[in-house]
Tab-separated table of C-alpha atoms and ligand atoms in Angstrom:
chain	number	residue	atom	x	y	z
M	493	MET	CA	8.789	5.262	-9.573
M	494	GLY	CA	5.353	3.763	-9.085
M	495	HIS	CA	3.163	1.240	-6.737
M	496	ARG	CA	3.076	-2.726	-8.412
M	497	TYR	CA	-0.218	-3.532	-6.991
M	498	ILE	CA	-2.579	-5.528	-8.529
M	499	GLY	CA	-5.800	-4.268	-8.376
M	500	SER	CA	-4.289	-0.360	-7.840
M	501	LYS	CA	-6.592	2.533	-9.350
M	502	SER	CA	-3.918	5.244	-9.913
M	503	LYS	CA	-5.461	3.957	-13.934
M	504	ILE	CA	-9.234	5.422	-12.739
M	505	VAL	CA	-8.458	7.283	-9.648
M	506	ASN	CA	-10.658	9.918	-11.659
M	507	ASN	CA	-13.179	7.890	-12.614
M	508	VAL	CA	-13.878	6.703	-8.980
M	509	VAL	CA	-13.397	10.249	-7.775
M	510	SER	CA	-15.921	11.532	-10.064
M	511	LYS	CA	-18.769	9.423	-8.665
M	512	ILE	CA	-18.129	9.954	-5.026
M	513	SER	CA	-18.495	13.433	-6.047
M	514	GLU	CA	-21.600	13.624	-8.055
M	515	LEU	CA	-22.982	10.690	-4.505
M	516	THR	CA	-21.235	13.237	-1.936
M	517	PRO	CA	-20.633	16.498	-1.872
M	518	GLN	CA	-16.939	18.099	-0.767
M	519	ASN	CA	-16.232	18.585	3.195
M	520	SER	CA	-17.416	15.478	3.065
M	521	THR	CA	-16.373	12.039	5.363
M	522	VAL	CA	-15.504	9.315	3.366
M	523	THR	CA	-13.999	6.672	3.396
M	524	ASP	CA	-11.479	4.114	2.263
M	525	LEU	CA	-11.637	0.764	3.368
M	526	MET	CA	-9.022	-0.932	1.663
M	527	CYS	CA	-7.195	1.202	0.269
M	528	GLY	CA	-3.503	-0.302	-0.469
M	529	THR	CA	-1.356	2.128	-2.003
M	530	ALA	CA	-4.277	4.981	-0.839
M	531	SER	CA	-3.642	5.692	-4.279
M	532	VAL	CA	-7.962	6.830	-3.563
M	533	SER	CA	-7.869	8.670	-0.223
M	534	VAL	CA	-5.119	11.027	-1.077
M	535	ALA	CA	-7.587	11.994	-4.268
M	536	LEU	CA	-10.179	12.610	-1.987
M	537	ARG	CA	-7.764	14.473	0.184
M	538	GLU	CA	-7.592	16.796	-2.665
M	539	LYS	CA	-11.182	17.251	-3.528
M	540	GLY	CA	-11.758	18.800	-0.265
M	541	TYR	CA	-13.194	15.444	1.526
M	542	ASN	CA	-12.460	14.310	5.288
M	543	VAL	CA	-10.358	10.709	4.149
M	544	ILE	CA	-10.516	8.008	6.620
M	545	ALA	CA	-8.368	4.769	5.238
M	546	ASN	CA	-7.814	1.561	6.632
M	547	ASP	CA	-6.339	-1.374	5.577
M	548	LEU	CA	-4.500	-5.050	6.584
M	549	MET	CA	-1.681	-4.203	5.630
M	550	THR	CA	0.848	-2.003	7.731
M	551	TYR	CA	3.132	-1.131	4.110
M	552	SER	CA	-0.567	0.626	3.335
M	553	TYR	CA	-0.687	2.424	6.313
M	554	HIS	CA	2.667	3.719	5.827
M	555	HIS	CA	1.114	4.819	2.259
M	556	ALA	CA	-2.279	6.083	3.792
M	557	ILE	CA	-0.134	8.766	5.867
M	558	THR	CA	1.769	9.797	4.253
M	559	GLY	CA	-0.451	10.844	1.318
M	560	LEU	CA	-2.897	12.295	4.091
M	561	LYS	CA	-1.455	13.516	7.406
M	562	PHE	CA	1.304	16.459	6.130
M	563	HIS	CA	0.735	19.526	6.329
M	564	LYS	CA	4.412	21.192	5.374
M	565	TYR	CA	7.663	19.036	5.028
M	566	PRO	CA	9.296	17.251	8.180
M	567	SER	CA	11.999	19.266	10.400
M	568	PHE	CA	13.294	15.713	11.683
M	569	GLU	CA	14.217	17.704	14.061
M	570	LYS	CA	14.869	15.437	16.388
M	571	ALA	CA	17.392	13.641	13.800
M	572	VAL	CA	20.487	15.953	13.159
M	573	ASP	CA	22.725	13.791	15.030
M	574	PHE	CA	21.999	11.029	12.857
M	575	ILE	CA	21.805	14.033	9.249
M	576	ASP	CA	24.855	15.254	10.251
M	577	LYS	CA	27.091	12.261	10.429
M	578	LEU	CA	25.926	10.956	7.098
M	579	PHE	CA	25.312	14.005	5.125
M	580	ASN	CA	27.319	13.899	1.579
M	581	HIS	CA	28.959	17.552	1.302
M	582	ASP	CA	29.888	16.400	-2.260
M	583	GLU	CA	26.555	15.839	-3.755
M	584	LEU	CA	24.380	18.272	-2.528
M	585	ASP	CA	24.595	21.574	-1.070
M	586	PRO	CA	23.201	21.121	3.124
M	587	PHE	CA	22.804	25.062	2.583
M	588	ASN	CA	19.910	25.493	-0.371
M	589	ILE	CA	18.326	21.991	1.038
M	590	SER	CA	15.475	20.518	2.969
M	591	PRO	CA	16.032	18.582	6.390
M	592	TYR	CA	14.028	15.958	4.402
M	593	ASP	CA	15.822	15.816	1.428
M	594	LYS	CA	19.244	16.326	3.788
M	595	ILE	CA	18.153	13.084	5.560
M	596	ILE	CA	17.221	10.825	2.454
M	597	ASN	CA	20.792	11.674	1.224
M	598	ALA	CA	21.890	10.548	4.836
M	599	LEU	CA	20.154	6.942	4.149
M	600	SER	CA	21.630	6.707	0.829
M	601	ASN	CA	24.833	6.545	2.460
M	602	ILE	CA	24.008	3.908	5.261
M	603	LYS	CA	26.781	1.199	5.227
M	604	PRO	CA	25.859	-1.961	3.616
M	605	ILE	CA	24.941	-4.535	6.278
M	606	LYS	CA	24.650	-8.027	4.814
M	607	GLY	CA	21.152	-8.819	7.672
M	608	TYR	CA	18.202	-10.589	7.551
M	609	PHE	CA	17.818	-9.063	3.404
M	610	TRP	CA	20.944	-10.562	1.902
M	611	LYS	CA	20.599	-13.763	3.841
M	612	GLU	CA	17.546	-14.238	3.410
M	613	PHE	CA	15.821	-12.623	-0.131
M	614	SER	CA	19.848	-11.959	-2.257
M	615	LEU	CA	21.051	-13.539	-5.062
M	616	ASP	CA	24.554	-13.758	-2.749
M	617	GLY	CA	22.052	-15.183	0.349
M	618	ASN	CA	21.951	-18.037	2.535
M	619	PRO	CA	18.009	-19.102	3.099
M	620	LYS	CA	17.614	-19.899	6.552
M	621	ASN	CA	15.453	-22.704	5.772
M	622	THR	CA	16.139	-24.105	1.974
M	623	SER	CA	18.895	-24.109	0.102
M	624	LYS	CA	18.812	-21.611	-2.943
M	625	PRO	CA	19.294	-18.334	-2.724
M	626	ARG	CA	16.402	-16.354	-2.971
M	627	ASN	CA	16.927	-13.861	-5.600
M	628	TYR	CA	14.903	-11.234	-4.975
M	629	PHE	CA	17.364	-8.426	-4.932
M	630	SER	CA	21.204	-7.988	-5.935
M	631	SER	CA	23.471	-8.783	-3.529
M	632	HIS	CA	24.316	-5.154	-3.106
M	633	ASN	CA	20.997	-3.976	-2.902
M	634	ALA	CA	19.986	-6.071	-0.116
M	635	ALA	CA	22.729	-4.959	1.732
M	636	LYS	CA	21.831	-0.982	1.535
M	637	ILE	CA	18.059	-2.477	2.100
M	638	ASP	CA	18.755	-3.599	5.064
M	639	GLY	CA	21.305	-0.238	6.421
M	640	ILE	CA	18.715	1.496	5.218
M	641	ARG	CA	16.239	-0.791	7.618
M	642	ALA	CA	18.678	-0.896	10.708
M	643	ALA	CA	19.112	2.748	10.192
M	644	LEU	CA	15.760	3.573	10.558
M	645	SER	CA	14.830	0.932	13.133
M	646	ARG	CA	17.379	2.773	16.128
M	647	LEU	CA	16.121	6.299	14.801
M	648	HIS	CA	12.898	4.796	16.022
M	649	SER	CA	13.219	3.523	19.220
M	650	SER	CA	15.309	6.001	19.920
M	651	ALA	CA	12.017	8.136	19.643
M	652	CYS	CA	15.036	10.971	16.640
M	653	LEU	CA	11.504	10.887	14.716
M	654	THR	CA	8.308	11.949	14.524
M	655	ALA	CA	5.262	8.896	14.110
M	656	PRO	CA	4.317	10.553	10.466
M	657	GLU	CA	8.401	11.216	9.916
M	658	TYR	CA	8.873	7.073	10.365
M	659	SER	CA	5.683	6.455	8.231
M	660	LEU	CA	7.573	8.522	5.553
M	661	LEU	CA	10.705	6.927	5.541
M	662	GLN	CA	9.441	3.512	5.689
M	663	HIS	CA	6.952	4.780	2.139
M	664	ASP	CA	10.285	6.102	0.632
M	665	LEU	CA	12.087	3.247	1.254
M	666	LEU	CA	9.040	0.529	-0.258
M	667	MET	CA	8.546	3.150	-2.989
M	668	ALA	CA	13.012	2.467	-3.678
M	669	THR	CA	12.424	-1.128	-3.566
M	670	ASN	CA	9.116	-2.097	-5.275
M	671	ASP	CA	11.789	-0.212	-8.271
M	672	ILE	CA	14.953	-2.408	-8.209
M	673	ALA	CA	12.515	-5.961	-7.504
M	674	ASN	CA	13.595	-8.526	-9.563
M	675	ILE	CA	10.072	-10.124	-9.876
M	676	ALA	CA	7.304	-10.130	-12.477
M	677	GLY	CA	4.570	-8.467	-11.295
M	678	THR	CA	4.445	-9.628	-7.387
M	679	TYR	CA	6.370	-11.242	-4.842
M	680	GLY	CA	4.697	-14.247	-4.556
M	681	HIS	CA	7.554	-15.541	-6.440
M	682	HIS	CA	11.341	-14.275	-7.848
M	683	LEU	CA	12.494	-13.425	-11.514
M	684	ALA	CA	14.933	-16.709	-11.761
M	685	LYS	CA	18.039	-14.447	-13.443
M	686	LEU	CA	18.573	-10.340	-12.349
M	687	SER	CA	16.839	-8.416	-14.700
M	688	GLY	CA	15.974	-4.957	-15.797
M	689	ARG	CA	15.933	-3.338	-13.318
M	690	ALA	CA	17.062	-4.969	-11.110
M	691	LYS	CA	20.013	-4.517	-11.403
M	692	ASP	CA	20.247	-0.702	-11.319
M	693	ASP	CA	20.952	0.441	-7.568
M	694	ILE	CA	18.461	1.248	-4.783
M	695	ARG	CA	17.264	4.592	-4.990
M	696	LEU	CA	15.591	6.474	-2.283
M	697	SER	CA	14.180	9.610	-3.137
M	698	PRO	CA	12.109	12.259	-1.395
M	699	SER	CA	8.127	12.145	-2.325
M	700	LYS	CA	6.450	15.302	-3.221
M	701	LEU	CA	4.061	15.221	-1.014
M	702	LEU	CA	0.631	16.975	-0.654
M	703	LEU	CA	0.565	19.428	1.811
M	704	LYS	CA	-2.720	21.260	3.234
M	705	ARG	CA	-3.962	22.293	6.808
M	706	ASP	CA	-6.251	19.709	6.878
M	707	THR	CA	-4.713	16.850	8.749
M	708	GLU	CA	-6.539	16.417	11.536
M	709	ASN	CA	-9.716	15.801	8.866
M	710	HIS	CA	-8.065	12.458	8.606
M	711	LYS	CA	-7.647	9.036	10.031
M	712	VAL	CA	-5.857	7.150	9.634
M	713	TYR	CA	-6.411	2.304	10.549
M	714	LYS	CA	-5.720	-0.899	10.656
M	715	GLY	CA	-6.729	-3.369	10.356
M	716	TYR	CA	-10.169	-5.936	9.235
M	717	ALA	CA	-12.458	-3.738	7.186
M	718	GLU	CA	-15.255	-6.277	8.938
M	719	ASP	CA	-13.584	-5.144	12.714
M	720	ILE	CA	-12.682	-1.357	11.410
M	721	SER	CA	-15.466	-0.660	10.867
M	722	LYS	CA	-17.858	-0.606	13.645
M	723	LEU	CA	-15.260	2.314	13.958
M	724	ILE	CA	-17.473	4.276	11.336
M	725	SER	CA	-19.070	6.899	10.912
M	726	CYS	CA	-19.480	8.011	7.613
M	727	ASP	CA	-21.126	10.138	4.596
M	728	LEU	CA	-20.334	7.620	1.706
M	729	CYS	CA	-18.134	3.797	2.078
M	730	TYR	CA	-15.883	3.362	-0.853
M	731	ILE	CA	-15.222	0.118	-0.673
M	732	ASP	CA	-12.420	-1.038	-3.360
M	733	PRO	CA	-11.965	-4.911	-2.220
M	734	PRO	CA	-9.236	-7.688	-4.033
M	735	TYR	CA	-11.444	-9.290	-6.939
M	736	MET	CA	-9.320	-12.504	-7.342
M	737	LYS	CA	-8.015	-15.736	-5.265
M	738	ARG	CA	-4.962	-14.158	-4.590
M	739	GLN	CA	-4.366	-12.928	-1.226
M	740	TYR	CA	-2.846	-9.131	-0.937
M	741	ALA	CA	-0.177	-10.962	2.792
M	742	ALA	CA	0.983	-14.074	0.540
M	743	ASN	CA	1.742	-10.988	-2.774
M	744	TYR	CA	3.476	-8.191	-1.094
M	745	HIS	CA	4.801	-10.220	1.789
M	746	VAL	CA	8.723	-8.706	0.969
M	747	LEU	CA	6.813	-5.353	1.351
M	748	GLU	CA	4.630	-6.453	4.176
M	749	THR	CA	8.104	-7.148	6.174
M	750	LEU	CA	10.170	-3.394	4.967
M	751	ALA	CA	7.215	-1.992	6.545
M	752	ARG	CA	6.339	-3.672	10.226
M	753	GLY	CA	10.463	-3.884	10.187
M	754	ASP	CA	10.864	-7.422	11.323
M	755	GLU	CA	12.334	-10.687	10.550
M	756	PRO	CA	10.523	-13.354	10.446
M	757	GLU	CA	11.061	-16.761	9.383
M	758	ALA	CA	10.699	-16.626	5.666
M	759	THR	CA	10.265	-20.281	4.566
M	760	GLY	CA	9.712	-21.937	1.040
M	761	VAL	CA	10.657	-21.397	-2.615
M	762	SER	CA	8.862	-17.418	-2.405
M	763	GLY	CA	10.560	-17.055	0.576
M	764	LEU	CA	7.192	-16.637	2.821
M	765	ARG	CA	6.421	-14.556	6.114
M	766	PRO	CA	4.128	-16.236	8.383
M	767	TRP	CA	1.103	-14.462	6.771
M	768	ARG	CA	-2.328	-15.550	8.135
M	769	ASP	CA	-3.024	-12.742	10.418
M	770	GLN	CA	-3.418	-11.133	6.861
M	771	TYR	CA	-4.997	-13.824	5.352
M	772	SER	CA	-8.547	-12.156	3.449
M	773	ASN	CA	-11.946	-13.476	2.712
M	774	PHE	CA	-12.607	-10.664	0.207
M	775	CYS	CA	-10.410	-13.734	-2.006
M	776	THR	CA	-12.620	-16.701	-1.044
M	777	LYS	CA	-16.024	-16.729	-3.260
M	778	THR	CA	-17.826	-18.217	-0.056
M	779	LYS	CA	-16.253	-16.069	2.344
M	780	ILE	CA	-17.036	-12.799	0.341
M	781	ARG	CA	-21.062	-12.202	1.385
M	782	ASP	CA	-20.785	-12.634	4.824
M	783	SER	CA	-17.760	-10.282	4.998
M	784	PHE	CA	-19.897	-7.485	3.259
M	785	ARG	CA	-22.739	-8.056	5.657
M	786	LYS	CA	-20.466	-7.135	7.983
M	787	ILE	CA	-19.188	-4.316	7.325
M	788	ILE	CA	-23.193	-2.375	6.126
M	789	ASP	CA	-23.998	-4.005	9.432
M	790	ASN	CA	-21.496	-2.355	11.448
M	791	MET	CA	-20.932	1.329	9.612
M	792	SER	CA	-22.700	3.752	10.381
M	793	CYS	CA	-23.026	4.094	6.919
M	794	SER	CA	-26.061	4.729	4.396
M	795	ARG	CA	-24.391	4.620	1.208
M	796	TYR	CA	-21.002	2.988	-0.245
M	797	LEU	CA	-19.428	2.871	-3.460
M	798	ILE	CA	-17.787	-0.736	-4.694
M	799	SER	CA	-15.267	-1.200	-7.534
M	800	TYR	CA	-14.783	-4.586	-8.642
M	801	SER	CA	-14.336	-5.971	-11.985
M	802	GLU	CA	-15.284	-8.811	-15.094
M	803	ASP	CA	-12.357	-11.237	-13.468
M	804	GLY	CA	-13.837	-10.800	-10.464
M	805	LEU	CA	-15.199	-14.178	-7.743
M	806	LEU	CA	-19.026	-12.650	-7.965
M	807	SER	CA	-20.437	-11.349	-10.408
M	808	MET	CA	-22.708	-8.459	-10.713
M	809	ASP	CA	-26.144	-10.318	-10.150
M	810	ASN	CA	-24.514	-11.751	-7.265
M	811	PHE	CA	-23.457	-8.591	-5.859
M	812	ILE	CA	-27.714	-7.568	-6.269
M	813	ASP	CA	-28.894	-10.726	-4.860
M	814	LEU	CA	-26.085	-9.664	-1.423
M	815	LEU	CA	-26.773	-5.713	-1.449
M	816	THR	CA	-30.766	-5.071	-2.893
M	817	PRO	CA	-32.024	-6.307	1.006
M	818	TYR	CA	-29.888	-3.389	1.823
M	819	GLY	CA	-31.190	-0.947	-0.288
M	820	ASP	CA	-31.781	0.462	-3.820
M	821	VAL	CA	-28.728	-0.189	-5.647
M	822	TYR	CA	-26.999	1.575	-9.078
M	823	ILE	CA	-23.910	-0.361	-11.418
M	824	ASP	CA	-22.153	2.181	-13.312
M	825	GLU	CA	-19.411	0.184	-15.884
M	826	PHE	CA	-16.268	1.267	-17.736
M	827	GLU	CA	-13.747	-0.280	-19.504
M	828	HIS	CA	-9.656	-0.011	-18.480
M	829	THR	CA	-6.355	-1.569	-19.237
M	830	ARG	CA	-6.278	-4.273	-17.412
M	831	TYR	CA	-2.930	-4.449	-14.833
M	832	ARG	CA	-1.039	-7.237	-15.761
M	833	SER	CA	1.876	-9.537	-14.425
M	834	ASN	CA	4.795	-10.118	-16.991
M	835	ARG	CA	3.902	-13.459	-17.762
M	836	SER	CA	0.029	-12.659	-17.929
M	837	SER	CA	-1.883	-13.925	-20.577
M	838	LEU	CA	-4.638	-11.912	-20.086
M	839	GLY	CA	-6.571	-9.735	-22.561
M	840	GLN	CA	-5.913	-6.247	-22.972
M	841	ASN	CA	-8.731	-4.558	-21.855
M	842	LEU	CA	-11.632	-5.348	-18.846
M	843	THR	CA	-14.951	-4.122	-17.640
M	844	GLU	CA	-14.166	-2.111	-14.200
M	845	TYR	CA	-17.679	-1.692	-12.339
M	846	LEU	CA	-18.710	1.306	-9.653
M	847	ILE	CA	-21.248	-0.424	-7.666
M	848	HIS	CA	-23.429	2.119	-5.724
M	849	LEU	CA	-25.320	0.587	-2.502
M	850	GLU	CA	-27.826	2.937	-1.034
M	851	THR	CA	-29.306	2.276	1.493
M	852	ASN	CA	-32.371	1.726	3.263
U	1873	SAM	C1	-7.285	-3.935	-5.343
U	1873	SAM	S1	-6.726	-3.293	-3.536
U	1873	SAM	C2	-6.902	-1.901	-3.331
U	1873	SAM	C3	-6.190	-1.423	-3.858
U	1873	SAM	C4	-6.480	0.817	-4.159
U	1873	SAM	N1	-7.799	1.522	-4.224
U	1873	SAM	C5	-5.093	1.646	-4.387
U	1873	SAM	O1	-6.073	1.910	-5.231
U	1873	SAM	O2	-4.185	1.272	-3.956
U	1873	SAM	C6	-7.406	-4.171	-2.366
U	1873	SAM	C7	-7.125	-3.897	-1.310
U	1873	SAM	O3	-7.664	-4.849	0.365
U	1873	SAM	C8	-6.866	-4.471	1.379
U	1873	SAM	N2	-7.098	-5.802	1.977
U	1873	SAM	C9	-8.379	-7.833	2.222
U	1873	SAM	N3	-9.191	-7.672	2.362
U	1873	SAM	C10	-9.402	-6.632	3.505
U	1873	SAM	C11	-10.066	-6.717	4.546
U	1873	SAM	N4	-10.490	-8.017	4.933
U	1873	SAM	N5	-9.536	-5.494	5.604
U	1873	SAM	C12	-9.120	-4.764	4.985
U	1873	SAM	N6	-8.360	-4.279	3.831
U	1873	SAM	C13	-8.590	-5.847	3.209
U	1873	SAM	C14	-5.592	-5.623	0.555
U	1873	SAM	O4	-4.759	-5.311	1.447
U	1873	SAM	C15	-5.453	-4.591	-0.242
U	1873	SAM	O5	-4.741	-3.331	-0.696
């Protein structure tokens, strides 16, 4: 099980965190301004930092809450009726397992529904705006996802879940969905034929949570970095922007729909939701500089660390021109293995940069 996310720093998280450790001591406050899967946020928490996580996408919000906001496994106290009704005693011994395991089991036993995901995103579906089914999921998996979505929405609207419990279960559904999606890397397209793991049945599994009595030290936001930066005061801000033209909102639209729990109008061959409200300036060469300037002007912070890659829209010279007016700029580089979608013809290795700005 894992994230399939362009630009995820999970493989190089140690490089990033060890650079941050050189620049600011543990216990200081570090922002992960475009946190994505929250891999860096979680590693920072593990190291003893106070973390402020933010991203534009709703799924990232659920990932960050899951990684930062638990000090013990949740009790799911108000969902006991739901659990009692659906828990399968033949699969698990109810006396030896946690409430979290029980609710995962109960959700896994939910009845499939031929709902929005089945209709818009499955092999046997009949999408509203196009004649050809969109083959993102097997018919069984899409109906199962619809069943779980309906249960989560009922539990949420009847206040049977705390906010972190809701985010945790959304995170688990996102992870399970990623595992069986019939895609070559992103949700920009689905594959023509159901292949590989997409043929398996979807399986929800409980996450291994990082448990520490520090949850009050962390904050999670969801919004544009350019705006959220006004609210933030921190010792170091780590920025890991998109570095290519591909918009995350368009490439992960199915995950965003899961995370929001809504049923938007899906259009075209790929079934895109309306996504312009999550358009990122960092994917457009002419807009990136202004967005960086806004962040630095708005935030109460004097130290920045930016991840970027040799594939990126800006060169290191562009960064030096952009950042030098603010202070001193230092650049580290290292090699790592490129994230490649199945179809990519790009080479194996990639130079990653860590750009450090110390403002005057
Ligand atoms: C390279 S990914 C970050 C990966 C992350 N460090 C990880 O390890 O998963 C870039 C992220 O920037 C987010 N993003 C793009 N533009 C943004 C903006 N203007 N404000 C906030 N987040 C933005 C995207 O949603 C995406 O999650």
